Amino acid sequence: MAPEKMMFIDPHIHMTSRTTDDYARMQEAGIVAIIEPSFWLGQPRTEIGSFKDYFSSLLGWERFRASQFGIKHYCTIGLNSKEANNEALAEQVMELLPLFVLKEGVVGVGEIGYDDQTAAEDKYYRLQLDLAKEVGLPVQIHTPHRDKKAGTIRSMKVAMEHGIKPHMVIVDHNNEETVKDTLDGGFWAAFTIYPNSKMGNERMVEIVKQYGTERIIVNSSADWGVSDPLSVPKTASLMLERGIPAEDVRMVCYQNALDAFGQSGQMNESDWLQPANVDQRDKFQDNSVLRGGQTPVVGEFKTRNELKENIVK
Amino acid sequence: MQVFQADVEKSRDFLYELFKRNTSDEATDWLNDKLEKVKGANSARELYWAFSAAPRFVGKTVLQLQESELSKADVLRPGFNPSKWTTDQTARTLLLLSIPHQDQNEFLHKLNQLFSTAEMGELVALYASLPLLPYPGDFKLRAAEGIRTNMGTVFEAIALDNPYPADYLDEGAWNQLVLKTVFVGKPLYRIYGLEIRSNPTLARILSDYAHERWAAGRTVTPELWRPVGPFLNAFLMEDIKRVFAHPEQIQQEAAALACSQSNFIPAKELLEAHPVLKNKIETGELNWNYIGRKSLPAN
Ligand SMILES: [Zn+2]
């Protein structure tokens, strides 16, 4: 039962490391909008210019590239936890962030938080919480892979200390161990569906069955690693198959992400429901993601992959 | 060194009136506040934040210009044409025109920061504002960079309805601008100064491009022959004959117009052989802008 008529938002995906083929398949699978959090590129950047160009590419080239496939691209801007540990560079990034956070299509400060939970990570996490508060943007939190439960609780506690309201915080990469604390605190609980680790989509189905749909969000976090840019629609498909009502699926795979990040004032349903009315100068232009002589096609892509292929047990 | 290409004060007053008439009181209040702050010398942060945030406070409506305002724009700065500008773009340009410019380095530093961190909407505003900014000579490389962009709206902002390139780009960059406009299928008649800046090298490049397309069994826009016409020679005449032989009327019209721009005898003779078209050209019924609009109705 493919959710053909449903619309999806993937609120955490690193398209920088994906190809246009992925965009084509995502569009076909019903993804109408995505959010690309600033993150690291697999190896640390060593110069401030690399950050500047990266942020610019999220707002420029990547947004444009997505638009070529009928997908609305938003981003969150921030210094990621791993790279916060290079303090000399982190200082310079903090000076750069104010130039970016109020730009159009920036829906949050993110992804920030803890990785190793070092003192440097703590310092720059806090500074960025202050920035988010100053400009009134939601915060997108990356929770650590190691010592996850403690790290997640600490992230939320520190956010509260800085006067950020829980409804302005999206906590990513939750699992069965963290979800209760996150929801009980009034935060948004996002889940990353990975093919081989973190959350499988069968586990995700169980979580929705147990916790309902309030403030629960599904994402793919797809990047340069083993990951799947179709995780959201595939999970939706599995949920429907397992008897979760379509309206509930819509909440966790679309509406909640919109409500959470829509608090930025930078993301509205009308952006993709009536794209032509939003900014007519943004419509599909010359298509340089394609190669000489190819004609831009939107909405008629053929995918070779079956949605069923990625059901993770 | 040239400091001004347009009177900054007058440009500001003109755009401010347009802005006010096309937006709400709240938006105008917001902008007034920001303009005041940006005028201070130590106001970089205020400028950057206001420049980023403008669309959320002033919207993105296309300005409605009256004929008289269009002419006024052209008097203010020859070729200046904000007829497709939006409210956010206008607000951003007003912010740029309010930056203190007495200190050239300070001014350029702020502009460079904005350019180097700009997203698409901001780039559109920045490139389209070039014909009004002080120190125009310092933006040549920026303009050339704008031509290399892959983003359609950004390219349009620099290439179309913008007099800066014709006035300041060197020949190589100018030729790239024209060729790329053809390449991405945008209208040549909206390039300001196309005729003044056409040159033999450009004519040769465009002819090569046409041959490439023909070899692939494709057509070329009839507008392509506009900058070629003045430089017709024995070699380029072969192209024009081919265009004349095309079954579509608009192609034949373009070939006739190209011939009418030339002093080359064979071109004159060829035009004589098409008296109906020749007559239409002489009466002004047939001209390049007509070809441009007809061949690209969507634009
Ligand atoms: Zn991530």
Coordinates of C-alpha atoms in Angstrom, one line a residue, chain A residues 10-294:
Chain A
D10 CA 11.8 15.1 5.9
P11 CA 13.0 17.6 8.6
H12 CA 16.5 16.3 8.9
I13 CA 18.4 15.3 5.8
H14 CA 21.9 16.2 4.5
M15 CA 21.3 16.6 0.8
T16 CA 24.7 18.1 0.3
S17 CA 26.0 14.6 0.2
R18 CA 23.2 13.2 -2.0
T19 CA 22.7 13.2 -5.8
T20 CA 19.9 14.6 -7.8
D21 CA 18.7 11.1 -8.4
D22 CA 17.7 11.1 -4.8
Y23 CA 15.8 14.3 -5.2
A24 CA 13.9 12.7 -8.1
R25 CA 13.0 9.7 -6.1
M26 CA 12.1 11.7 -3.0
Q27 CA 9.8 13.9 -5.1
E28 CA 8.1 10.9 -6.6
A29 CA 7.7 9.4 -3.2
G30 CA 5.7 12.4 -2.0
I31 CA 8.3 14.5 -0.2
V32 CA 7.4 18.1 -0.7
A33 CA 9.8 19.8 1.7
I34 CA 13.0 19.1 3.5
I35 CA 15.1 20.7 6.2
E36 CA 18.9 20.4 5.9
P37 CA 20.6 21.0 9.2
S38 CA 24.2 22.3 9.2
F39 CA 26.4 19.4 10.1
W40 CA 29.9 18.2 9.5
L41 CA 31.1 16.8 6.3
G42 CA 32.8 13.6 7.6
Q43 CA 36.1 15.3 8.2
P44 CA 36.5 18.6 10.1
R45 CA 36.7 21.9 8.4
T46 CA 40.0 23.7 9.2
E47 CA 39.3 27.2 8.0
I48 CA 36.4 29.7 8.6
G49 CA 35.9 30.1 4.8
S50 CA 34.9 26.5 4.6
F51 CA 32.0 27.2 7.0
K52 CA 31.0 30.3 5.2
D53 CA 30.8 28.5 1.8
Y54 CA 29.0 25.6 3.4
F55 CA 26.3 27.8 4.9
S56 CA 26.1 29.6 1.6
S57 CA 25.7 26.4 -0.3
L58 CA 22.8 25.3 2.0
L59 CA 21.0 28.5 1.2
G60 CA 22.0 28.8 -2.4
W61 CA 22.9 25.9 -4.5
E62 CA 21.1 23.3 -2.4
R63 CA 17.9 25.2 -2.3
F64 CA 18.1 25.8 -6.0
R65 CA 18.9 22.2 -6.7
A66 CA 15.9 21.0 -4.6
S67 CA 13.6 23.4 -6.4
Q68 CA 14.6 21.8 -9.7
F69 CA 12.9 18.7 -8.5
G70 CA 9.9 20.4 -7.0
I71 CA 11.0 20.1 -3.4
K72 CA 11.1 23.1 -1.0
H73 CA 14.4 23.3 0.8
Y74 CA 14.9 24.9 4.2
C75 CA 17.9 24.7 6.5
T76 CA 19.0 25.2 10.0
I77 CA 22.3 27.0 10.7
G78 CA 24.7 26.2 13.4
L79 CA 28.1 25.0 14.6
N80 CA 27.9 21.2 15.1
S81 CA 29.1 19.7 18.3
K82 CA 32.1 17.8 16.8
E83 CA 33.6 20.9 15.3
A84 CA 32.9 22.9 18.5
N85 CA 36.0 21.2 19.9
N86 CA 38.3 23.3 17.7
E87 CA 37.9 26.4 19.8
A88 CA 39.9 28.8 17.8
L89 CA 37.7 28.1 14.7
A90 CA 34.5 27.8 16.8
E91 CA 35.1 31.4 17.9
Q92 CA 35.1 32.6 14.3
V93 CA 32.1 30.5 13.4
M94 CA 30.2 32.3 16.2
E95 CA 31.0 35.6 14.6
L96 CA 29.7 34.3 11.2
L97 CA 26.4 32.8 12.4
P98 CA 24.6 36.2 12.9
L99 CA 25.1 36.8 9.1
F100 CA 23.1 33.7 8.3
V101 CA 20.5 32.9 10.9
L102 CA 18.0 35.5 9.7
K103 CA 18.2 34.6 6.1
E104 CA 15.1 33.5 4.3
G105 CA 14.5 29.8 4.6
V106 CA 16.5 29.4 7.8
V107 CA 14.0 27.6 10.1
G108 CA 16.2 27.1 13.1
V109 CA 19.5 27.0 14.8
G110 CA 20.9 23.6 14.3
E111 CA 22.0 21.0 14.5
I112 CA 23.7 21.7 17.8
G113 CA 24.2 19.9 21.1
Y114 CA 26.6 17.3 22.3
D115 CA 28.8 14.7 20.8
D116 CA 31.6 13.8 23.3
Q117 CA 30.0 16.1 25.8
T118 CA 33.2 18.1 26.3
A119 CA 33.5 21.5 27.9
A120 CA 34.0 23.1 24.5
E121 CA 30.8 21.5 23.2
D122 CA 28.9 22.7 26.2
K123 CA 30.2 26.3 25.7
Y124 CA 29.2 26.6 22.1
Y125 CA 26.0 24.8 22.6
R126 CA 25.1 27.4 25.2
L127 CA 26.2 30.3 23.1
Q128 CA 24.1 29.1 20.2
L129 CA 21.0 28.7 22.4
D130 CA 21.4 32.3 23.3
L131 CA 21.6 33.2 19.7
A132 CA 18.5 31.2 18.9
K133 CA 16.6 33.0 21.7
E134 CA 17.7 36.4 20.5
V135 CA 16.4 35.8 17.0
G136 CA 13.4 33.8 18.0
L137 CA 14.2 30.6 16.1
P138 CA 13.6 27.0 17.0
V139 CA 16.5 24.9 18.0
Q140 CA 17.4 21.6 16.4
I141 CA 19.3 19.3 18.7
H142 CA 21.7 16.5 17.7
T143 CA 21.8 14.0 20.5
P144 CA 25.0 12.0 21.0
H145 CA 25.5 8.5 19.8
R146 CA 27.5 7.5 22.9
D147 CA 26.0 7.9 26.3
K148 CA 22.9 8.9 24.6
K149 CA 20.4 9.0 27.4
A150 CA 22.4 11.2 29.7
G151 CA 23.4 13.4 26.8
T152 CA 19.8 13.9 25.7
I153 CA 18.6 14.8 29.1
R154 CA 21.5 17.2 29.6
S155 CA 20.7 18.9 26.2
M156 CA 17.2 19.5 27.3
K157 CA 18.2 20.7 30.8
V158 CA 20.6 23.2 29.4
A159 CA 18.1 24.5 26.9
M160 CA 15.7 25.2 29.7
E161 CA 18.5 26.9 31.7
H162 CA 18.9 29.3 28.8
G163 CA 15.2 30.1 28.9
I164 CA 14.3 28.3 25.7
K165 CA 10.7 27.0 25.8
P166 CA 10.5 23.2 25.1
H167 CA 8.1 23.8 22.2
M168 CA 10.9 25.6 20.5
V169 CA 13.3 22.6 20.7
I170 CA 13.3 19.6 18.4
V171 CA 15.3 16.8 19.8
D172 CA 16.7 14.5 17.1
H173 CA 17.8 10.9 17.0
N174 CA 15.5 9.7 19.8
N175 CA 15.0 6.1 20.7
E176 CA 13.0 3.9 23.0
E177 CA 15.2 4.9 25.9
T178 CA 14.9 8.7 25.5
V179 CA 11.5 9.2 24.1
K180 CA 9.6 9.4 27.4
D181 CA 11.9 12.0 28.9
T182 CA 11.7 14.1 25.7
L183 CA 7.9 14.0 25.5
D184 CA 7.4 14.5 29.2
G185 CA 9.6 17.6 29.1
G186 CA 7.3 19.1 26.4
F187 CA 9.9 18.9 23.6
W188 CA 9.5 17.6 20.1
A189 CA 10.8 14.1 19.8
A190 CA 12.3 13.3 16.4
F191 CA 13.4 9.9 15.3
T192 CA 15.9 9.1 12.6
I193 CA 15.3 6.0 10.6
Y194 CA 18.5 4.4 9.5
P195 CA 18.7 1.2 7.4
N196 CA 21.1 -0.6 9.8
S197 CA 21.2 1.2 13.1
K198 CA 19.5 3.8 15.3
M199 CA 15.9 3.4 14.6
G200 CA 14.5 0.8 12.2
N201 CA 11.1 1.6 10.8
E202 CA 9.4 -1.4 12.4
R203 CA 10.5 0.0 15.8
M204 CA 9.1 3.3 14.8
V205 CA 5.7 1.8 14.2
E206 CA 5.8 0.4 17.7
I207 CA 6.7 3.8 19.2
V208 CA 3.8 5.5 17.4
K209 CA 1.5 2.7 18.7
Q210 CA 2.7 3.2 22.2
Y211 CA 3.2 7.0 22.4
G212 CA 0.7 8.3 19.9
T213 CA 1.4 11.1 17.5
E214 CA 1.7 14.2 19.6
R215 CA 5.1 16.0 19.1
I216 CA 6.6 12.9 17.4
I217 CA 8.5 13.4 14.1
V218 CA 10.1 11.0 11.7
N219 CA 13.3 11.9 9.7
S220 CA 15.9 10.1 7.6
S221 CA 19.1 12.1 8.6
A222 CA 20.4 10.7 5.3
D223 CA 23.9 11.9 4.6
W224 CA 27.2 10.5 3.1
G225 CA 26.9 7.4 5.3
V226 CA 24.7 4.3 5.0
S227 CA 21.3 6.0 5.1
D228 CA 18.2 6.3 3.0
P229 CA 16.6 9.5 1.7
L230 CA 13.3 7.7 1.4
S231 CA 13.1 6.7 5.0
V232 CA 10.2 9.0 5.8
P233 CA 7.8 7.8 3.0
K234 CA 8.9 4.2 3.5
T235 CA 8.2 4.4 7.2
A236 CA 4.8 5.9 6.4
S237 CA 4.1 3.1 4.1
L238 CA 4.9 0.5 6.8
M239 CA 2.8 2.4 9.4
L240 CA -0.2 2.3 7.0
E241 CA 0.4 -1.4 6.4
R242 CA 0.5 -2.1 10.1
G243 CA -2.8 -0.4 10.7
I244 CA -1.9 3.0 11.9
P245 CA -4.5 5.4 10.7
A246 CA -3.6 7.7 7.8
E247 CA -4.2 10.8 9.8
D248 CA -1.7 9.7 12.4
V249 CA 0.9 8.9 9.8
R250 CA 0.3 12.4 8.4
M251 CA 1.0 13.9 11.8
V252 CA 4.3 12.2 12.4
C253 CA 5.6 12.3 8.8
Y254 CA 4.4 15.8 7.8
Q255 CA 2.3 18.0 10.1
N256 CA 4.4 17.9 13.3
A257 CA 7.6 18.9 11.4
L258 CA 5.7 21.7 9.9
D259 CA 4.3 22.9 13.2
A260 CA 7.7 22.6 14.9
F261 CA 9.8 24.4 12.4
G262 CA 6.9 26.6 11.2
Q263 CA 7.5 28.5 14.4
S264 CA 10.4 30.2 12.6
G265 CA 7.8 32.0 10.4
Q266 CA 9.9 30.8 7.5
M267 CA 8.1 27.7 6.5
N268 CA 4.5 27.7 5.4
E269 CA 2.4 25.0 3.7
S270 CA 1.6 27.5 1.0
D271 CA 5.3 27.4 0.0
W272 CA 4.7 24.1 -1.7
L273 CA 0.9 24.0 -2.1
Q274 CA 0.9 27.0 -4.4
P275 CA 4.6 27.4 -5.4
A276 CA 3.8 29.7 -8.2
N277 CA 2.1 32.2 -5.9
V278 CA 4.9 32.3 -3.3
D279 CA 7.7 33.7 -5.4
Q280 CA 7.2 33.6 -9.1
R281 CA 10.9 34.3 -9.7
D282 CA 11.7 31.0 -7.9
K283 CA 10.0 28.8 -10.4
F284 CA 11.9 26.2 -12.4
Q285 CA 14.6 28.0 -14.3
D286 CA 17.4 26.9 -16.5
N287 CA 18.4 23.5 -15.2
S288 CA 22.1 23.2 -14.7
V289 CA 21.8 20.2 -12.5
L290 CA 21.1 18.5 -15.8
R291 CA 23.6 18.1 -18.5
G292 CA 23.7 19.6 -22.0
G293 CA 20.5 19.2 -23.9
Q294 CA 18.6 17.3 -21.2

